[in-house]
Short mmCIF file of C-alpha atoms in Angstrom, two decimals:
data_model
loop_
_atom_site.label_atom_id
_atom_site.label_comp_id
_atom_site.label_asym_id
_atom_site.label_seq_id
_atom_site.Cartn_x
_atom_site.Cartn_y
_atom_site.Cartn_z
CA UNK A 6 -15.29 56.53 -91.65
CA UNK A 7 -12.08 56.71 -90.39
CA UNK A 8 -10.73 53.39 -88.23
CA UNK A 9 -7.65 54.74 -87.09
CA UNK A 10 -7.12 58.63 -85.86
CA UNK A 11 -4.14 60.38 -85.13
CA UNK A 12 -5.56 63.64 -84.12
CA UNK A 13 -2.32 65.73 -83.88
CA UNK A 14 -1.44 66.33 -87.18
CA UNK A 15 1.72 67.22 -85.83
CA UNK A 16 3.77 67.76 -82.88
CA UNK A 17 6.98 69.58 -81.26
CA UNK A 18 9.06 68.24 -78.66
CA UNK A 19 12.21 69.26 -76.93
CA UNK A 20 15.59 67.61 -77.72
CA UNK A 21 15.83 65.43 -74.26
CA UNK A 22 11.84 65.42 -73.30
CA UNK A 23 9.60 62.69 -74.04
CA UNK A 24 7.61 62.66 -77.40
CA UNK A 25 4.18 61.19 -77.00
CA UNK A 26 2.09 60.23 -80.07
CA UNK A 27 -1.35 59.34 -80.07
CA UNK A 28 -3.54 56.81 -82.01
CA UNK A 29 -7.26 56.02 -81.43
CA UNK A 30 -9.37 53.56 -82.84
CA UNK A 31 -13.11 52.82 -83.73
CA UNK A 32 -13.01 48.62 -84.46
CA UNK A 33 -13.06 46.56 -81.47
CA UNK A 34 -12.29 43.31 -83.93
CA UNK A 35 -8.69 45.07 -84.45
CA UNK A 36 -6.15 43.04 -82.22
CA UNK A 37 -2.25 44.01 -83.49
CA UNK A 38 -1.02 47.41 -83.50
CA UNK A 39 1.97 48.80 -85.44
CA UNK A 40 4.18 51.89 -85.32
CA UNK A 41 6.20 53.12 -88.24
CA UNK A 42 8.41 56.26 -89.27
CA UNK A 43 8.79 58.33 -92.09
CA UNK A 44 11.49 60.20 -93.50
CA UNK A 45 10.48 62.43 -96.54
CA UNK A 46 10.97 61.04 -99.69
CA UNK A 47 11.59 57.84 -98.20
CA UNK A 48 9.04 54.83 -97.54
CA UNK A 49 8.24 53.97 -94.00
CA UNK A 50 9.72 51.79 -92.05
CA UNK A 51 8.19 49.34 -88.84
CA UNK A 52 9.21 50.74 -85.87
CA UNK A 53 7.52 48.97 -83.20
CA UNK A 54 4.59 46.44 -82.91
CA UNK A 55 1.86 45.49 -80.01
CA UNK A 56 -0.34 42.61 -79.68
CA UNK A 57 -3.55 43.37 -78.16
CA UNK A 58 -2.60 40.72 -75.39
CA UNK A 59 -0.14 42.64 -73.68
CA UNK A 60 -0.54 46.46 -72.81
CA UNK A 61 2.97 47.59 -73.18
CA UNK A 62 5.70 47.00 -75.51
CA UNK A 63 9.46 48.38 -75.15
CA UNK A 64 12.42 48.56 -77.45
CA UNK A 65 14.98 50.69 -76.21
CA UNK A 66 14.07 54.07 -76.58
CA UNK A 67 10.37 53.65 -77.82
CA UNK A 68 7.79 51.91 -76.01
CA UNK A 69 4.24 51.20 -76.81
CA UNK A 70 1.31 51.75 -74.48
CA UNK A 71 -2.19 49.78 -75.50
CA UNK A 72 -5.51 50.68 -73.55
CA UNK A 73 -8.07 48.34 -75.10
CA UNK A 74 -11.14 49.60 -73.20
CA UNK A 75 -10.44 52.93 -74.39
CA UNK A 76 -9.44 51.89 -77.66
CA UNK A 77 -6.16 54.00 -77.75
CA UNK A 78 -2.74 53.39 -78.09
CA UNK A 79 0.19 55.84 -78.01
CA UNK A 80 4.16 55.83 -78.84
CA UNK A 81 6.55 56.87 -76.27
CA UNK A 82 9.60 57.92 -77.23
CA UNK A 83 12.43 59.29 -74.44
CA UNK A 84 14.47 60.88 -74.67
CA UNK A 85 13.51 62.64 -78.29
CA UNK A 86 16.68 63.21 -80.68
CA UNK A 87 16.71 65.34 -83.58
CA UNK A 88 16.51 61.85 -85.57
CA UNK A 89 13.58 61.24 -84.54
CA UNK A 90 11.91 64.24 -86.74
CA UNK A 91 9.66 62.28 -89.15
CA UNK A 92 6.24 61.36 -89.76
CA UNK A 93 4.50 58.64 -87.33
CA UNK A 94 1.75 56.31 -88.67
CA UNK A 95 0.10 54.03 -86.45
CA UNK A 96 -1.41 51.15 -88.14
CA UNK A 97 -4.25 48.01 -87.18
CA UNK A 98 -5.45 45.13 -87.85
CA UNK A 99 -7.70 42.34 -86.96
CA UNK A 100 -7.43 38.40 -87.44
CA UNK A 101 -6.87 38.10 -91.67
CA UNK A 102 -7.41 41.48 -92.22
CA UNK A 103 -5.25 44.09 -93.88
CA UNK A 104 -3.82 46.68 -91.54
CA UNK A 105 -5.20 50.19 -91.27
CA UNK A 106 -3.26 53.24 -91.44
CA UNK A 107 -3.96 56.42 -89.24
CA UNK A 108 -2.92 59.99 -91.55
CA UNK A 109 0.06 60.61 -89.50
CA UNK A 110 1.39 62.72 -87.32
CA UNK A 111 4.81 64.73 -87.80
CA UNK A 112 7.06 65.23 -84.98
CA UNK A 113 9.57 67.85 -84.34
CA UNK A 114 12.24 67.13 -82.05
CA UNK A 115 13.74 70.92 -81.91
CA UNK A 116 17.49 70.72 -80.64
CA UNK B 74 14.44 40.97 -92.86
CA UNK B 75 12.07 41.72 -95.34
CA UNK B 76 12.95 44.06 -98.05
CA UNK B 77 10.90 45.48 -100.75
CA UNK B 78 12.83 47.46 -103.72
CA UNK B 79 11.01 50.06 -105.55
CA UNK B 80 12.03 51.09 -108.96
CA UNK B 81 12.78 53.59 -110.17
CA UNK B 82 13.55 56.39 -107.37
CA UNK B 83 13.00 59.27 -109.43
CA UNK B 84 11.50 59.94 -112.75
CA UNK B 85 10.60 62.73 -114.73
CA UNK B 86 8.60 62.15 -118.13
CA UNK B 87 6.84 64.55 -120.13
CA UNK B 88 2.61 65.06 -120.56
CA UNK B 89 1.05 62.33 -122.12
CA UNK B 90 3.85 59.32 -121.55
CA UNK B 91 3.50 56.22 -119.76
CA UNK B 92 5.39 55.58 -116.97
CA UNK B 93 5.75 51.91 -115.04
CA UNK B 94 7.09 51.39 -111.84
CA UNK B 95 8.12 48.00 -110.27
CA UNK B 96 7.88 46.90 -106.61
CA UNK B 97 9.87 44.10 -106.08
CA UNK B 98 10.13 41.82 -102.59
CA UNK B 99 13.45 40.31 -102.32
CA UNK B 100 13.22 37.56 -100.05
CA UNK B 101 9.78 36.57 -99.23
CA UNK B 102 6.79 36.41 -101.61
CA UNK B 103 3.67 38.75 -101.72
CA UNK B 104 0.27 37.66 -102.14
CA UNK B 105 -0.87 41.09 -101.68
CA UNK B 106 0.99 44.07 -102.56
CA UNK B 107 -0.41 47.97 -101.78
CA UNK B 108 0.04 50.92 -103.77
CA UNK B 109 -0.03 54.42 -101.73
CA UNK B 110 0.28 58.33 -103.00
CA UNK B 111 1.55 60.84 -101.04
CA UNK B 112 0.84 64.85 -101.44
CA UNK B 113 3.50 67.13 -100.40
CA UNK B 114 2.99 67.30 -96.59
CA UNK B 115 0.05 64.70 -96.53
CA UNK B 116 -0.92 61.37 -95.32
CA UNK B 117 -0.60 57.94 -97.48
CA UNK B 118 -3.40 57.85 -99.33
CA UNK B 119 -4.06 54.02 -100.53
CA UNK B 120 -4.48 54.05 -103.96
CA UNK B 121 -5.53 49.79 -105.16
CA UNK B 122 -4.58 46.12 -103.29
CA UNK B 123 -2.81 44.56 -105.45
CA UNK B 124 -3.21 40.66 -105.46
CA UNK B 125 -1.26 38.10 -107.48
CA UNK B 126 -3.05 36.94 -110.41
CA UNK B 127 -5.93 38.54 -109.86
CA UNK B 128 -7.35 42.24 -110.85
CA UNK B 129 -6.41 44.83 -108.39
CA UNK B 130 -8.97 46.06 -105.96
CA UNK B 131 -8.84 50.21 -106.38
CA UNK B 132 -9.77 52.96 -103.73
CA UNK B 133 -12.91 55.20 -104.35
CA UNK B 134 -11.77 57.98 -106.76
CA UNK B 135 -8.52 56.50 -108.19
CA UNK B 136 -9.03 55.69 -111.73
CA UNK B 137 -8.38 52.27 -112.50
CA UNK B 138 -7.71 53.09 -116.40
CA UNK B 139 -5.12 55.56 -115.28
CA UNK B 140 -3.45 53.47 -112.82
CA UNK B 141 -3.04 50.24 -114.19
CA UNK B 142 -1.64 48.13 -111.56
CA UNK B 143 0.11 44.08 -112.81
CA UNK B 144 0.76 41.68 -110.26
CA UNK B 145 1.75 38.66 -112.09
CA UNK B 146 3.90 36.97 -110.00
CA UNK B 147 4.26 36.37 -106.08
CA UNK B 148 7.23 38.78 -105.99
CA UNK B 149 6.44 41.68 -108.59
CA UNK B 150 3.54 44.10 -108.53
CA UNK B 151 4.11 46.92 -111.49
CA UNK B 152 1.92 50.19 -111.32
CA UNK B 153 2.06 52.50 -114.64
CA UNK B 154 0.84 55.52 -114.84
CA UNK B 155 -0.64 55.98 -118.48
CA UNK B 156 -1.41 59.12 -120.31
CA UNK B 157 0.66 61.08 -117.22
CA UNK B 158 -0.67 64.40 -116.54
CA UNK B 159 1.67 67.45 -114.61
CA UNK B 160 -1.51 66.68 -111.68
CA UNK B 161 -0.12 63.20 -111.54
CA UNK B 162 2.74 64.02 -110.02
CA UNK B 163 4.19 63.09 -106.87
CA UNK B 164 5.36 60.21 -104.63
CA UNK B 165 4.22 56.84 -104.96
CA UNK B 166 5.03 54.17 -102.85
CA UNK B 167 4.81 50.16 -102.59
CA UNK B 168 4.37 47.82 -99.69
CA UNK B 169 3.77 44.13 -99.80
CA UNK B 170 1.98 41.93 -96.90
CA UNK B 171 4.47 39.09 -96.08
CA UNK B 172 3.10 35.52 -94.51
CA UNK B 173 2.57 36.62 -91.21
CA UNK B 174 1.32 39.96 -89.20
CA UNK B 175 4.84 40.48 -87.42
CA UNK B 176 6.51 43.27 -88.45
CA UNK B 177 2.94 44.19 -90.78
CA UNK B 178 4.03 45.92 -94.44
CA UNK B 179 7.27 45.97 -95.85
CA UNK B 180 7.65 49.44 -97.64
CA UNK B 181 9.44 49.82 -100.58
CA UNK B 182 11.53 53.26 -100.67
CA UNK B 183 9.49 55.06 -102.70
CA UNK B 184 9.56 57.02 -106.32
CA UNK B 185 9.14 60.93 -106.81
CA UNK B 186 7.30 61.03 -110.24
CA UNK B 187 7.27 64.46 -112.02
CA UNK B 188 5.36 65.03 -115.04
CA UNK B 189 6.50 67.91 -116.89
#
């Protein structure tokens, strides 16, 4: 049973437009949420993190939007740049817990 | 920050060989260290949770003879891939769990195995 969904295996975006990327979740005990980006052939790398205290998190271009009661977060990023073509896992956790990883979703930010 | 080094980036070894890679974190020490496979154009697919000084906990379906995974220190977790097969090919990766939940997994960068 998978904890963490990212239903759109993948994604195309507009160089300039806002890339949205979506991440549900099944386990209500799971209380800090993670971003992080993947270039091929390289390991991933944190991008951004949310605590399930607050419902939003910014940092710069990226910014994190939590919805507890729906259980569903999602990654903002505007405006999308070429660099930002990669592979987006979201990942939880609750309390002492290792984090869970969503499959991914790739994003194409077409010039 | 925290940095995990993976070694070695690429390796190609023929059918039947043993090959070890190391996951190393630099600057912080690892209880628990992960060890992840990736298809061509697929998801991370956790492979065993590696904890120091203990046996490694493995995934459903990943052979734990095949995969033997060492953790014997708080910094080092080695994975080797015994008896390598041209279907055991592909990109393995590393991440270690540092002392708190901040910035979650540090990733190492990753090696491209190719069994030929």
């Amino acid at each position: 049973d998978q904890q963490v969904k990212q239903n759109s295996p993948s994604l195309s975006v507009q160089e300039g437009r806002i890339s949205i990327l979506n991440c549900d979740y099944t386990n209500s005990m799971f209380d800090y949420f993670l971003w992080y980006k993947k270039y091929p052939a390289e390991g991933p790398t944190f991008l951004i993190s949310i605590s399930s205290i607050k419902d939003k998190n910014e940092d710069g271009r990226f910014t994190v939007f939590l919805n507890k009661s729906a259980k569903h977060l999602s990654l903002h990023i505007v405006p999308s740049q070429p660099g930002d073509s990669a592979v987006y896992f979201c990942a939880a956790s609750a309390p002492g817990q290792n984090f869970v990883f969503g499959p991914g979703t790739r994003l194409s930010v077409l010039p | 920050g925290a940095v995990v080094s993976q070694h070695p980036s690429r390796v190609i070894c023929k059918s039947g060989t043993s090959v070890k890679i190391e996951c190393r974190s630099l600057d912080f020490q690892a209880t628990t260290m992960f060890w992840y496979r990736q298809f061509p154009k697929q998801s991370l697919m956790l492979m065993a949770t590696s904890n120091e000084g203990s046996k490694a906990t493995y995934e459903q379906g990943v052979e734990k003879d095949k995969f033997l995974i060492n953790h014997a220190s708080l910094t080092l977790s080695t994975l080797t891939v015994t008896s390598a097969h041209p279907e055991d090919s592909s990109f393995y990766i590393c991440s270690a769990r540092g002392p708190g939940r901040g910035n979650g997994y540090t990733f190492g960068s990753g090696t491209r195995l190719t069994v030929v």
